[in-house]
Amino acid sequence: MKRTIPRWIPAVLAAAVVVFGAVPAAKALSAPEALVERARVTLDSLTSDPNFSWLKNYLRYARGVLIIPQFLKGGFIIGGSGGSGVFLAREPQTGAWSEPVFYTMGGGSIGLQIGASAAEVILMVRTDRGVEAFYSSTFKLGADASAAVGPVGMSMEGSTPHNLSADILSFAKAKGLYAGMSLEGAVLKVRDDWNLEYYGKAVGPMDIIIRKAVSNPRSAPLQQRLEAIASGR
Protein backbone atom coordinates (compact mmCIF):
# COMPACT_ATOMS: atom_id res chain seq x y z
CA MET A 1 0.00 0.00 0.00
CA LYS A 2 1.49 3.31 -1.06
CA ARG A 3 1.80 5.90 1.68
CA THR A 4 1.24 9.56 0.91
CA ILE A 5 2.93 12.47 2.64
CA PRO A 6 0.50 14.94 4.19
CA ARG A 7 0.41 18.19 2.29
CA TRP A 8 1.31 20.26 5.37
CA ILE A 9 4.73 18.61 5.99
CA PRO A 10 6.63 20.20 3.05
CA ALA A 11 5.25 23.59 4.02
CA VAL A 12 6.41 23.19 7.62
CA LEU A 13 9.86 22.05 6.53
CA ALA A 14 10.18 24.96 4.13
CA ALA A 15 9.19 27.40 6.86
CA ALA A 16 11.75 25.87 9.24
CA VAL A 17 14.50 26.31 6.65
CA VAL A 18 13.54 29.94 6.22
CA VAL A 19 13.38 30.64 9.94
CA PHE A 20 16.55 28.85 11.00
CA GLY A 21 18.43 29.87 7.91
CA ALA A 22 17.75 33.49 8.80
CA VAL A 23 19.51 33.15 12.17
CA PRO A 24 23.06 34.51 11.74
CA ALA A 25 25.98 32.49 12.99
CA ALA A 26 27.77 33.78 16.09
CA LYS A 27 30.28 36.42 15.05
CA ALA A 28 33.86 35.31 15.46
CA LEU A 29 36.05 37.48 17.66
CA SER A 30 38.43 39.82 15.90
CA ALA A 31 42.13 39.50 16.73
CA PRO A 32 42.05 42.48 19.15
CA GLU A 33 38.88 41.18 20.84
CA ALA A 34 40.45 37.75 21.25
CA LEU A 35 43.56 39.31 22.78
CA VAL A 36 41.47 41.16 25.38
CA GLU A 37 39.77 37.90 26.36
CA ARG A 38 43.08 36.04 26.52
CA ALA A 39 44.46 38.85 28.70
CA ARG A 40 41.68 38.16 31.21
CA VAL A 41 42.63 34.47 31.24
CA THR A 42 46.30 35.35 31.76
CA LEU A 43 45.39 37.67 34.62
CA ASP A 44 43.51 34.84 36.35
CA SER A 45 46.33 32.39 35.60
CA LEU A 46 48.93 34.45 37.45
CA THR A 47 46.84 35.89 40.27
CA SER A 48 45.41 32.47 41.18
CA ASP A 49 48.92 31.01 41.49
CA PRO A 50 50.27 31.18 45.10
CA ASN A 51 53.72 31.99 43.72
CA PHE A 52 52.34 35.28 42.41
CA SER A 53 50.52 36.25 45.61
CA TRP A 54 52.54 39.46 45.83
CA LEU A 55 51.22 40.55 42.43
CA LYS A 56 47.66 39.77 43.50
CA ASN A 57 47.92 41.46 46.89
CA TYR A 58 49.62 44.62 45.64
CA LEU A 59 47.62 45.11 42.46
CA ARG A 60 45.55 47.67 44.35
CA TYR A 61 48.62 49.94 44.41
CA ALA A 62 49.27 49.63 40.68
CA ARG A 63 48.90 52.59 38.36
CA GLY A 64 48.44 50.27 35.42
CA VAL A 65 49.11 46.84 33.97
CA LEU A 66 50.32 45.51 30.64
CA ILE A 67 49.14 41.95 30.06
CA ILE A 68 50.80 39.86 27.35
CA PRO A 69 49.09 36.44 27.02
CA GLN A 70 51.89 34.95 24.94
CA PHE A 71 55.43 36.28 24.90
CA LEU A 72 57.66 34.28 22.58
CA LYS A 73 61.37 33.89 23.10
CA GLY A 74 63.80 34.80 20.32
CA GLY A 75 64.16 32.12 17.67
CA PHE A 76 60.41 31.47 17.57
CA ILE A 77 59.55 34.79 15.92
CA ILE A 78 61.43 36.93 13.42
CA GLY A 79 63.47 39.74 14.93
CA GLY A 80 63.88 38.42 18.46
CA SER A 81 61.59 37.98 21.43
CA GLY A 82 58.20 39.63 21.53
CA GLY A 83 54.46 39.58 22.01
CA SER A 84 51.29 41.65 21.84
CA GLY A 85 49.37 42.82 24.87
CA VAL A 86 46.92 45.31 26.34
CA PHE A 87 47.64 48.15 28.76
CA LEU A 88 45.01 49.43 31.17
CA ALA A 89 45.60 52.37 33.51
CA ARG A 90 44.03 52.60 36.96
CA GLU A 91 42.50 55.81 38.29
CA PRO A 92 43.90 56.22 41.84
CA GLN A 93 40.89 58.17 43.15
CA THR A 94 38.15 55.85 41.92
CA GLY A 95 40.00 52.57 41.32
CA ALA A 96 38.41 52.36 37.86
CA TRP A 97 40.39 50.76 35.06
CA SER A 98 40.65 52.35 31.62
CA GLU A 99 39.78 50.82 28.29
CA PRO A 100 42.67 48.75 26.89
CA VAL A 101 45.37 50.13 24.62
CA PHE A 102 47.13 47.64 22.33
CA TYR A 103 50.92 47.35 22.31
CA THR A 104 53.71 45.10 21.15
CA MET A 105 56.80 44.51 23.25
CA GLY A 106 60.01 43.19 21.81
CA GLY A 107 63.76 43.38 21.88
CA GLY A 108 66.66 41.11 21.17
CA SER A 109 68.00 41.29 24.75
CA ILE A 110 64.80 40.13 26.46
CA GLY A 111 65.27 36.73 28.03
CA LEU A 112 63.18 34.18 29.87
CA GLN A 113 65.55 33.10 32.59
CA ILE A 114 64.62 29.42 32.74
CA GLY A 115 65.02 29.00 28.99
CA ALA A 116 61.34 28.66 28.20
CA SER A 117 60.13 29.31 24.67
CA ALA A 118 56.93 31.14 25.64
CA ALA A 119 55.43 32.78 28.72
CA GLU A 120 52.43 34.65 30.07
CA VAL A 121 53.59 38.10 31.15
CA ILE A 122 52.17 40.88 33.32
CA LEU A 123 53.94 44.20 33.80
CA MET A 124 52.76 46.08 36.89
CA VAL A 125 53.21 49.82 36.41
CA ARG A 126 53.77 51.43 39.83
CA THR A 127 54.52 55.10 39.13
CA ASP A 128 53.14 58.05 37.22
CA ARG A 129 56.36 58.08 35.20
CA GLY A 130 55.69 54.52 34.16
CA VAL A 131 52.13 55.35 33.06
CA GLU A 132 53.26 58.44 31.17
CA ALA A 133 55.72 56.33 29.19
CA PHE A 134 52.74 54.43 27.78
CA TYR A 135 51.34 57.67 26.35
CA SER A 136 54.17 57.65 23.81
CA SER A 137 53.84 55.76 20.55
CA THR A 138 57.20 54.07 21.25
CA PHE A 139 59.36 53.89 24.36
CA LYS A 140 62.22 51.85 25.79
CA LEU A 141 62.42 50.25 29.21
CA GLY A 142 65.51 51.32 31.07
CA ALA A 143 65.54 54.68 29.32
CA ASP A 144 61.99 56.08 29.47
CA ALA A 145 60.91 53.95 32.43
CA SER A 146 62.90 51.72 34.80
CA ALA A 147 62.00 48.04 35.08
CA ALA A 148 62.84 45.14 37.38
CA VAL A 149 61.76 41.56 37.98
CA GLY A 150 58.83 41.42 40.40
CA PRO A 151 58.88 39.39 43.64
CA VAL A 152 57.60 35.83 43.35
CA GLY A 153 57.25 32.86 45.66
CA MET A 154 54.96 32.27 48.60
CA SER A 155 57.68 33.51 50.97
CA MET A 156 57.45 36.98 49.37
CA GLU A 157 53.87 37.59 50.48
CA GLY A 158 53.72 40.73 52.62
CA SER A 159 57.43 41.46 52.14
CA THR A 160 58.96 44.65 50.76
CA PRO A 161 61.26 43.79 47.85
CA HIS A 162 64.39 45.81 47.20
CA ASN A 163 63.34 46.80 43.67
CA LEU A 164 60.17 48.74 44.51
CA SER A 165 61.82 51.93 43.26
CA ALA A 166 61.40 50.64 39.69
CA ASP A 167 58.63 52.16 37.60
CA ILE A 168 57.60 48.75 36.28
CA LEU A 169 57.79 45.24 37.77
CA SER A 170 57.59 42.18 35.51
CA PHE A 171 55.96 38.84 36.30
CA ALA A 172 56.24 35.89 33.93
CA LYS A 173 54.93 32.33 33.99
CA ALA A 174 56.01 29.62 31.57
CA LYS A 175 54.74 26.02 31.55
CA GLY A 176 53.16 26.59 34.93
CA LEU A 177 56.42 27.80 36.51
CA TYR A 178 57.89 31.17 37.39
CA ALA A 179 59.99 32.16 34.42
CA GLY A 180 61.74 35.36 35.41
CA MET A 181 62.30 38.02 32.79
CA SER A 182 64.96 40.55 31.95
CA LEU A 183 63.38 43.64 30.35
CA GLU A 184 66.34 45.97 30.01
CA GLY A 185 66.20 47.55 26.56
CA ALA A 186 62.76 46.20 25.67
CA VAL A 187 60.87 48.40 23.22
CA LEU A 188 57.12 48.93 23.44
CA LYS A 189 55.11 50.23 20.49
CA VAL A 190 51.45 51.15 20.18
CA ARG A 191 49.48 48.92 17.79
CA ASP A 192 47.53 51.66 16.04
CA ASP A 193 45.97 49.18 13.63
CA TRP A 194 44.49 47.09 16.45
CA ASN A 195 43.28 50.16 18.34
CA LEU A 196 41.52 51.23 15.14
CA GLU A 197 39.96 47.81 14.62
CA TYR A 198 38.85 47.47 18.26
CA TYR A 199 37.33 50.95 18.64
CA GLY A 200 36.27 51.66 15.06
CA LYS A 201 38.24 54.90 14.80
CA ALA A 202 41.84 56.06 14.89
CA VAL A 203 42.78 56.77 18.52
CA GLY A 204 45.96 56.98 20.53
CA PRO A 205 46.77 56.11 24.15
CA MET A 206 45.77 59.53 25.50
CA ASP A 207 42.47 59.43 23.61
CA ILE A 208 41.69 56.09 25.24
CA ILE A 209 43.07 56.62 28.76
CA ILE A 210 42.85 60.37 29.43
CA ARG A 211 40.09 61.66 27.18
CA LYS A 212 38.02 58.46 27.37
CA ALA A 213 36.98 59.14 23.78
CA VAL A 214 36.11 55.51 22.97
CA SER A 215 34.86 52.33 24.60
CA ASN A 216 34.10 48.74 23.70
CA PRO A 217 31.71 46.52 25.72
CA ARG A 218 34.08 43.57 25.29
CA SER A 219 36.49 45.31 27.68
CA ALA A 220 34.12 44.92 30.64
CA PRO A 221 35.07 41.36 31.78
CA LEU A 222 38.77 42.28 31.95
CA GLN A 223 38.09 45.60 33.68
CA GLN A 224 35.76 43.97 36.19
CA ARG A 225 38.27 41.22 36.95
CA LEU A 226 41.04 43.76 37.55
CA GLU A 227 38.75 45.76 39.82
CA ALA A 228 37.75 42.64 41.76
CA ILE A 229 41.35 41.52 42.34
CA ALA A 230 42.50 45.02 43.27
CA SER A 231 39.68 45.30 45.82
CA GLY A 232 40.51 41.92 47.35
CA ARG A 233 37.53 40.00 45.97
PDB file of N, CA and C in Angstrom, residues 57-141:
ATOM      1  N   ASN A  57      48.175  40.656  45.698  1.00  0.00           N
ATOM      2  CA  ASN A  57      47.917  41.461  46.891  1.00  0.00           C
ATOM      3  C   ASN A  57      48.252  42.936  46.716  1.00  0.00           C
ATOM      4  N   TYR A  58      49.193  43.232  45.816  1.00  0.00           N
ATOM      5  CA  TYR A  58      49.620  44.620  45.641  1.00  0.00           C
ATOM      6  C   TYR A  58      49.092  45.251  44.352  1.00  0.00           C
ATOM      7  N   LEU A  59      48.201  44.546  43.677  1.00  0.00           N
ATOM      8  CA  LEU A  59      47.620  45.113  42.457  1.00  0.00           C
ATOM      9  C   LEU A  59      46.833  46.384  42.772  1.00  0.00           C
ATOM     10  N   ARG A  60      46.329  46.484  43.984  1.00  0.00           N
ATOM     11  CA  ARG A  60      45.549  47.673  44.354  1.00  0.00           C
ATOM     12  C   ARG A  60      46.405  48.935  44.392  1.00  0.00           C
ATOM     13  N   TYR A  61      47.728  48.780  44.415  1.00  0.00           N
ATOM     14  CA  TYR A  61      48.615  49.939  44.408  1.00  0.00           C
ATOM     15  C   TYR A  61      49.142  50.253  43.005  1.00  0.00           C
ATOM     16  N   ALA A  62      48.765  49.444  42.045  1.00  0.00           N
ATOM     17  CA  ALA A  62      49.270  49.632  40.678  1.00  0.00           C
ATOM     18  C   ALA A  62      48.647  50.867  40.041  1.00  0.00           C
ATOM     19  N   ARG A  63      49.414  51.492  39.170  1.00  0.00           N
ATOM     20  CA  ARG A  63      48.899  52.591  38.357  1.00  0.00           C
ATOM     21  C   ARG A  63      48.459  52.093  36.991  1.00  0.00           C
ATOM     22  N   GLY A  64      48.851  50.873  36.681  1.00  0.00           N
ATOM     23  CA  GLY A  64      48.439  50.275  35.417  1.00  0.00           C
ATOM     24  C   GLY A  64      49.046  48.898  35.261  1.00  0.00           C
ATOM     25  N   VAL A  65      48.547  48.158  34.273  1.00  0.00           N
ATOM     26  CA  VAL A  65      49.114  46.845  33.965  1.00  0.00           C
ATOM     27  C   VAL A  65      49.175  46.652  32.455  1.00  0.00           C
ATOM     28  N   LEU A  66      50.224  46.000  32.021  1.00  0.00           N
ATOM     29  CA  LEU A  66      50.315  45.515  30.640  1.00  0.00           C
ATOM     30  C   LEU A  66      50.269  44.003  30.718  1.00  0.00           C
ATOM     31  N   ILE A  67      49.306  43.403  30.032  1.00  0.00           N
ATOM     32  CA  ILE A  67      49.141  41.947  30.063  1.00  0.00           C
ATOM     33  C   ILE A  67      49.437  41.393  28.686  1.00  0.00           C
ATOM     34  N   ILE A  68      50.414  40.494  28.607  1.00  0.00           N
ATOM     35  CA  ILE A  68      50.801  39.856  27.346  1.00  0.00           C
ATOM     36  C   ILE A  68      50.518  38.362  27.485  1.00  0.00           C
ATOM     37  N   PRO A  69      49.457  37.862  26.854  1.00  0.00           N
ATOM     38  CA  PRO A  69      49.093  36.444  27.024  1.00  0.00           C
ATOM     39  C   PRO A  69      50.140  35.465  26.505  1.00  0.00           C
ATOM     40  N   GLN A  70      50.875  35.859  25.477  1.00  0.00           N
ATOM     41  CA  GLN A  70      51.892  34.945  24.938  1.00  0.00           C
ATOM     42  C   GLN A  70      53.103  35.748  24.471  1.00  0.00           C
ATOM     43  N   PHE A  71      54.168  35.648  25.251  1.00  0.00           N
ATOM     44  CA  PHE A  71      55.434  36.279  24.902  1.00  0.00           C
ATOM     45  C   PHE A  71      56.373  35.189  24.420  1.00  0.00           C
ATOM     46  N   LEU A  72      56.833  35.313  23.185  1.00  0.00           N
ATOM     47  CA  LEU A  72      57.659  34.278  22.578  1.00  0.00           C
ATOM     48  C   LEU A  72      59.132  34.648  22.632  1.00  0.00           C
ATOM     49  N   LYS A  73      59.934  33.681  23.011  1.00  0.00           N
ATOM     50  CA  LYS A  73      61.371  33.889  23.097  1.00  0.00           C
ATOM     51  C   LYS A  73      61.984  33.949  21.701  1.00  0.00           C
ATOM     52  N   GLY A  74      63.087  34.683  21.575  1.00  0.00           N
ATOM     53  CA  GLY A  74      63.800  34.795  20.315  1.00  0.00           C
ATOM     54  C   GLY A  74      64.084  33.445  19.691  1.00  0.00           C
ATOM     55  N   GLY A  75      63.979  33.381  18.375  1.00  0.00           N
ATOM     56  CA  GLY A  75      64.158  32.123  17.673  1.00  0.00           C
ATOM     57  C   GLY A  75      62.833  31.535  17.249  1.00  0.00           C
ATOM     58  N   PHE A  76      61.738  31.956  17.927  1.00  0.00           N
ATOM     59  CA  PHE A  76      60.409  31.474  17.574  1.00  0.00           C
ATOM     60  C   PHE A  76      59.647  32.518  16.752  1.00  0.00           C
ATOM     61  N   ILE A  77      60.127  33.757  16.778  1.00  0.00           N
ATOM     62  CA  ILE A  77      59.553  34.786  15.916  1.00  0.00           C
ATOM     63  C   ILE A  77      60.695  35.540  15.265  1.00  0.00           C
ATOM     64  N   ILE A  78      60.401  36.184  14.147  1.00  0.00           N
ATOM     65  CA  ILE A  78      61.430  36.931  13.424  1.00  0.00           C
ATOM     66  C   ILE A  78      61.761  38.203  14.195  1.00  0.00           C
ATOM     67  N   GLY A  79      63.050  38.491  14.321  1.00  0.00           N
ATOM     68  CA  GLY A  79      63.467  39.743  14.931  1.00  0.00           C
ATOM     69  C   GLY A  79      63.647  39.694  16.432  1.00  0.00           C
ATOM     70  N   GLY A  80      63.658  38.521  17.038  1.00  0.00           N
ATOM     71  CA  GLY A  80      63.884  38.425  18.462  1.00  0.00           C
ATOM     72  C   GLY A  80      62.628  38.124  19.240  1.00  0.00           C
ATOM     73  N   SER A  81      62.712  38.283  20.548  1.00  0.00           N
ATOM     74  CA  SER A  81      61.587  37.978  21.427  1.00  0.00           C
ATOM     75  C   SER A  81      60.511  39.039  21.307  1.00  0.00           C
ATOM     76  N   GLY A  82      59.266  38.633  21.571  1.00  0.00           N
ATOM     77  CA  GLY A  82      58.204  39.628  21.528  1.00  0.00           C
ATOM     78  C   GLY A  82      56.825  39.054  21.724  1.00  0.00           C
ATOM     79  N   GLY A  83      55.856  39.971  21.844  1.00  0.00           N
ATOM     80  CA  GLY A  83      54.464  39.576  22.006  1.00  0.00           C
ATOM     81  C   GLY A  83      53.572  40.801  22.022  1.00  0.00           C
ATOM     82  N   SER A  84      52.274  40.580  21.811  1.00  0.00           N
ATOM     83  CA  SER A  84      51.291  41.654  21.842  1.00  0.00           C
ATOM     84  C   SER A  84      50.511  41.597  23.146  1.00  0.00           C
ATOM     85  N   GLY A  85      50.105  42.771  23.618  1.00  0.00           N
ATOM     86  CA  GLY A  85      49.367  42.821  24.867  1.00  0.00           C
ATOM     87  C   GLY A  85      48.493  44.047  24.963  1.00  0.00           C
ATOM     88  N   VAL A  86      47.800  44.158  26.092  1.00  0.00           N
ATOM     89  CA  VAL A  86      46.921  45.306  26.335  1.00  0.00           C
ATOM     90  C   VAL A  86      47.344  46.000  27.622  1.00  0.00           C
ATOM     91  N   PHE A  87      47.327  47.332  27.578  1.00  0.00           N
ATOM     92  CA  PHE A  87      47.638  48.148  28.761  1.00  0.00           C
ATOM     93  C   PHE A  87      46.373  48.831  29.234  1.00  0.00           C
ATOM     94  N   LEU A  88      46.125  48.736  30.547  1.00  0.00           N
ATOM     95  CA  LEU A  88      45.012  49.430  31.173  1.00  0.00           C
ATOM     96  C   LEU A  88      45.556  50.241  32.341  1.00  0.00           C
ATOM     97  N   ALA A  89      45.175  51.502  32.413  1.00  0.00           N
ATOM     98  CA  ALA A  89      45.597  52.365  33.511  1.00  0.00           C
ATOM     99  C   ALA A  89      44.529  52.378  34.596  1.00  0.00           C
ATOM    100  N   ARG A  90      44.949  52.568  35.828  1.00  0.00           N
ATOM    101  CA  ARG A  90      44.031  52.598  36.958  1.00  0.00           C
ATOM    102  C   ARG A  90      43.948  54.008  37.517  1.00  0.00           C
ATOM    103  N   GLU A  91      42.726  54.495  37.703  1.00  0.00           N
ATOM    104  CA  GLU A  91      42.504  55.811  38.292  1.00  0.00           C
ATOM    105  C   GLU A  91      42.646  55.707  39.815  1.00  0.00           C
ATOM    106  N   PRO A  92      43.652  56.386  40.397  1.00  0.00           N
ATOM    107  CA  PRO A  92      43.897  56.220  41.842  1.00  0.00           C
ATOM    108  C   PRO A  92      42.712  56.631  42.714  1.00  0.00           C
ATOM    109  N   GLN A  93      41.977  57.673  42.315  1.00  0.00           N
ATOM    110  CA  GLN A  93      40.887  58.170  43.152  1.00  0.00           C
ATOM    111  C   GLN A  93      39.691  57.229  43.172  1.00  0.00           C
ATOM    112  N   THR A  94      39.357  56.675  42.018  1.00  0.00           N
ATOM    113  CA  THR A  94      38.147  55.849  41.921  1.00  0.00           C
ATOM    114  C   THR A  94      38.437  54.352  41.864  1.00  0.00           C
ATOM    115  N   GLY A  95      39.663  53.982  41.493  1.00  0.00           N
ATOM    116  CA  GLY A  95      39.999  52.572  41.325  1.00  0.00           C
ATOM    117  C   GLY A  95      39.506  51.997  40.014  1.00  0.00           C
ATOM    118  N   ALA A  96      38.926  52.846  39.152  1.00  0.00           N
ATOM    119  CA  ALA A  96      38.410  52.363  37.861  1.00  0.00           C
ATOM    120  C   ALA A  96      39.557  52.116  36.890  1.00  0.00           C
ATOM    121  N   TRP A  97      39.380  51.102  36.062  1.00  0.00           N
ATOM    122  CA  TRP A  97      40.390  50.762  35.060  1.00  0.00           C
ATOM    123  C   TRP A  97      39.957  51.284  33.694  1.00  0.00           C
ATOM    124  N   SER A  98      40.925  51.770  32.931  1.00  0.00           N
ATOM    125  CA  SER A  98      40.645  52.345  31.624  1.00  0.00           C
ATOM    126  C   SER A  98      40.304  51.270  30.598  1.00  0.00           C
ATOM    127  N   GLU A  99      39.885  51.710  29.437  1.00  0.00           N
ATOM    128  CA  GLU A  99      39.784  50.825  28.286  1.00  0.00           C
ATOM    129  C   GLU A  99      41.195  50.382  27.893  1.00  0.00           C
ATOM    130  N   PRO A 100      41.328  49.233  27.256  1.00  0.00           N
ATOM    131  CA  PRO A 100      42.667  48.747  26.894  1.00  0.00           C
ATOM    132  C   PRO A 100      43.272  49.476  25.699  1.00  0.00           C
ATOM    133  N   VAL A 101      44.581  49.624  25.743  1.00  0.00           N
ATOM    134  CA  VAL A 101      45.374  50.126  24.623  1.00  0.00           C
ATOM    135  C   VAL A 101      46.271  48.978  24.169  1.00  0.00           C
ATOM    136  N   PHE A 102      46.380  48.777  22.870  1.00  0.00           N
ATOM    137  CA  PHE A 102      47.126  47.636  22.333  1.00  0.00           C
ATOM    138  C   PHE A 102      48.578  48.017  22.050  1.00  0.00           C
ATOM    139  N   TYR A 103      49.478  47.133  22.475  1.00  0.00           N
ATOM    140  CA  TYR A 103      50.918  47.350  22.306  1.00  0.00           C
ATOM    141  C   TYR A 103      51.592  46.058  21.852  1.00  0.00           C
ATOM    142  N   THR A 104      52.784  46.222  21.308  1.00  0.00           N
ATOM    143  CA  THR A 104      53.707  45.102  21.146  1.00  0.00           C
ATOM    144  C   THR A 104      54.939  45.402  22.002  1.00  0.00           C
ATOM    145  N   MET A 105      55.555  44.361  22.515  1.00  0.00           N
ATOM    146  CA  MET A 105      56.801  44.509  23.253  1.00  0.00           C
ATOM    147  C   MET A 105      57.811  43.545  22.670  1.00  0.00           C
ATOM    148  N   GLY A 106      58.981  44.045  22.384  1.00  0.00           N
ATOM    149  CA  GLY A 106      60.008  43.186  21.812  1.00  0.00           C
ATOM    150  C   GLY A 106      61.388  43.741  22.069  1.00  0.00           C
ATOM    151  N   GLY A 107      62.372  42.962  21.706  1.00  0.00           N
ATOM    152  CA  GLY A 107      63.759  43.376  21.877  1.00  0.00           C
ATOM    153  C   GLY A 107      64.655  42.166  21.930  1.00  0.00           C
ATOM    154  N   GLY A 108      65.770  42.255  21.258  1.00  0.00           N
ATOM    155  CA  GLY A 108      66.664  41.113  21.173  1.00  0.00           C
ATOM    156  C   GLY A 108      67.277  40.698  22.491  1.00  0.00           C
ATOM    157  N   SER A 109      67.327  41.617  23.483  1.00  0.00           N
ATOM    158  CA  SER A 109      67.995  41.294  24.749  1.00  0.00           C
ATOM    159  C   SER A 109      67.061  40.702  25.788  1.00  0.00           C
ATOM    160  N   ILE A 110      65.742  40.664  25.482  1.00  0.00           N
ATOM    161  CA  ILE A 110      64.796  40.135  26.461  1.00  0.00           C
ATOM    162  C   ILE A 110      64.996  38.630  26.597  1.00  0.00           C
ATOM    163  N   GLY A 111      65.059  38.163  27.814  1.00  0.00           N
ATOM    164  CA  GLY A 111      65.273  36.734  28.028  1.00  0.00           C
ATOM    165  C   GLY A 111      64.374  36.157  29.088  1.00  0.00           C
ATOM    166  N   LEU A 112      63.897  34.936  28.843  1.00  0.00           N
ATOM    167  CA  LEU A 112      63.180  34.178  29.874  1.00  0.00           C
ATOM    168  C   LEU A 112      64.219  33.347  30.598  1.00  0.00           C
ATOM    169  N   GLN A 113      64.373  33.571  31.890  1.00  0.00           N
ATOM    170  CA  GLN A 113      65.552  33.098  32.589  1.00  0.00           C
ATOM    171  C   GLN A 113      65.631  31.588  32.778  1.00  0.00           C
ATOM    172  N   ILE A 114      64.516  30.867  32.604  1.00  0.00           N
ATOM    173  CA  ILE A 114      64.621  29.416  32.735  1.00  0.00           C
ATOM    174  C   ILE A 114      64.695  28.743  31.363  1.00  0.00           C
ATOM    175  N   GLY A 115      64.856  29.551  30.317  1.00  0.00           N
ATOM    176  CA  GLY A 115      65.023  29.000  28.989  1.00  0.00           C
ATOM    177  C   GLY A 115      63.744  28.568  28.324  1.00  0.00           C
ATOM    178  N   ALA A 116      62.608  29.028  28.808  1.00  0.00           N
ATOM    179  CA  ALA A 116      61.336  28.659  28.197  1.00  0.00           C
ATOM    180  C   ALA A 116      61.176  29.342  26.849  1.00  0.00           C
ATOM    181  N   SER A 117      60.343  28.742  25.993  1.00  0.00           N
ATOM    182  CA  SER A 117      60.126  29.315  24.666  1.00  0.00           C
ATOM    183  C   SER A 117      58.980  30.308  24.641  1.00  0.00           C
ATOM    184  N   ALA A 118      58.069  30.243  25.606  1.00  0.00           N
ATOM    185  CA  ALA A 118      56.925  31.143  25.643  1.00  0.00           C
ATOM    186  C   ALA A 118      56.478  31.336  27.084  1.00  0.00           C
ATOM    187  N   ALA A 119      55.867  32.482  27.354  1.00  0.00           N
ATOM    188  CA  ALA A 119      55.430  32.776  28.717  1.00  0.00           C
ATOM    189  C   ALA A 119      54.237  33.714  28.705  1.00  0.00           C
ATOM    190  N   GLU A 120      53.450  33.655  29.791  1.00  0.00           N
ATOM    191  CA  GLU A 120      52.430  34.651  30.066  1.00  0.00           C
ATOM    192  C   GLU A 120      53.101  35.745  30.887  1.00  0.00           C
ATOM    193  N   VAL A 121      52.854  37.001  30.528  1.00  0.00           N
ATOM    194  CA  VAL A 121      53.586  38.104  31.151  1.00  0.00           C
ATOM    195  C   VAL A 121      52.623  39.188  31.624  1.00  0.00           C
ATOM    196  N   ILE A 122      52.868  39.697  32.820  1.00  0.00           N
ATOM    197  CA  ILE A 122      52.166  40.883  33.315  1.00  0.00           C
ATOM    198  C   ILE A 122      53.212  41.880  33.796  1.00  0.00           C
ATOM    199  N   LEU A 123      53.114  43.108  33.315  1.00  0.00           N
ATOM    200  CA  LEU A 123      53.937  44.197  33.804  1.00  0.00           C
ATOM    201  C   LEU A 123      53.074  45.074  34.701  1.00  0.00           C
ATOM    202  N   MET A 124      53.460  45.202  35.959  1.00  0.00           N
ATOM    203  CA  MET A 124      52.759  46.080  36.887  1.00  0.00           C
ATOM    204  C   MET A 124      53.435  47.451  36.858  1.00  0.00           C
ATOM    205  N   VAL A 125      52.689  48.447  36.459  1.00  0.00           N
ATOM    206  CA  VAL A 125      53.211  49.815  36.415  1.00  0.00           C
ATOM    207  C   VAL A 125      52.902  50.473  37.755  1.00  0.00           C
ATOM    208  N   ARG A 126      53.931  50.976  38.442  1.00  0.00           N
ATOM    209  CA  ARG A 126      53.771  51.425  39.827  1.00  0.00           C
ATOM    210  C   ARG A 126      53.880  52.938  39.994  1.00  0.00           C
ATOM    211  N   THR A 127      54.303  53.657  38.979  1.00  0.00           N
ATOM    212  CA  THR A 127      54.524  55.096  39.135  1.00  0.00           C
ATOM    213  C   THR A 127      53.852  55.883  38.012  1.00  0.00           C
ATOM    214  N   ASP A 128      53.680  57.179  38.265  1.00  0.00           N
ATOM    215  CA  ASP A 128      53.143  58.052  37.222  1.00  0.00           C
ATOM    216  C   ASP A 128      54.091  58.105  36.028  1.00  0.00           C
ATOM    217  N   ARG A 129      55.386  58.076  36.299  1.00  0.00           N
ATOM    218  CA  ARG A 129      56.363  58.082  35.204  1.00  0.00           C
ATOM    219  C   ARG A 129      56.183  56.863  34.315  1.00  0.00           C
ATOM    220  N   GLY A 130      55.908  55.726  34.937  1.00  0.00           N
ATOM    221  CA  GLY A 130      55.685  54.516  34.157  1.00  0.00           C
ATOM    222  C   GLY A 130      54.452  54.624  33.285  1.00  0.00           C
ATOM    223  N   VAL A 131      53.358  55.183  33.838  1.00  0.00           N
ATOM    224  CA  VAL A 131      52.133  55.345  33.057  1.00  0.00           C
ATOM    225  C   VAL A 131      52.355  56.325  31.918  1.00  0.00           C
ATOM    226  N   GLU A 132      53.036  57.428  32.202  1.00  0.00           N
ATOM    227  CA  GLU A 132      53.263  58.442  31.174  1.00  0.00           C
ATOM    228  C   GLU A 132      54.090  57.906  30.014  1.00  0.00           C
ATOM    229  N   ALA A 133      54.948  56.935  30.280  1.00  0.00           N
ATOM    230  CA  ALA A 133      55.719  56.331  29.190  1.00  0.00           C
ATOM    231  C   ALA A 133      54.797  55.661  28.184  1.00  0.00           C
ATOM    232  N   PHE A 134      53.681  55.109  28.669  1.00  0.00           N
ATOM    233  CA  PHE A 134      52.738  54.431  27.783  1.00  0.00           C
ATOM    234  C   PHE A 134      51.945  55.402  26.912  1.00  0.00           C
ATOM    235  N   TYR A 135      52.011  56.690  27.201  1.00  0.00           N
ATOM    236  CA  TYR A 135      51.344  57.667  26.350  1.00  0.00           C
ATOM    237  C   TYR A 135      52.098  57.892  25.045  1.00  0.00           C
ATOM    238  N   SER A 136      53.359  57.496  25.025  1.00  0.00           N
ATOM    239  CA  SER A 136      54.173  57.648  23.815  1.00  0.00           C
ATOM    240  C   SER A 136      53.871  56.522  22.837  1.00  0.00           C
ATOM    241  N   SER A 137      54.077  56.794  21.566  1.00  0.00           N
ATOM    242  CA  SER A 137      53.840  55.760  20.554  1.00  0.00           C
ATOM    243  C   SER A 137      54.890  54.670  20.629  1.00  0.00           C
ATOM    244  N   THR A 138      56.101  55.027  21.091  1.00  0.00           N
ATOM    245  CA  THR A 138      57.198  54.075  21.254  1.00  0.00           C
ATOM    246  C   THR A 138      58.039  54.504  22.450  1.00  0.00           C
ATOM    247  N   PHE A 139      58.438  53.557  23.279  1.00  0.00           N
ATOM    248  CA  PHE A 139      59.359  53.891  24.365  1.00  0.00           C
ATOM    249  C   PHE A 139      60.182  52.662  24.736  1.00  0.00           C
ATOM    250  N   LYS A 140      61.284  52.927  25.435  1.00  0.00           N
ATOM    251  CA  LYS A 140      62.223  51.851  25.789  1.00  0.00           C
ATOM    252  C   LYS A 140      62.340  51.740  27.299  1.00  0.00           C
ATOM    253  N   LEU A 141      62.238  50.508  27.782  1.00  0.00           N
ATOM    254  CA  LEU A 141      62.422  50.254  29.206  1.00  0.00           C
ATOM    255  C   LEU A 141      63.896  50.382  29.558  1.00  0.00           C
TER     256      LEU A 141
END
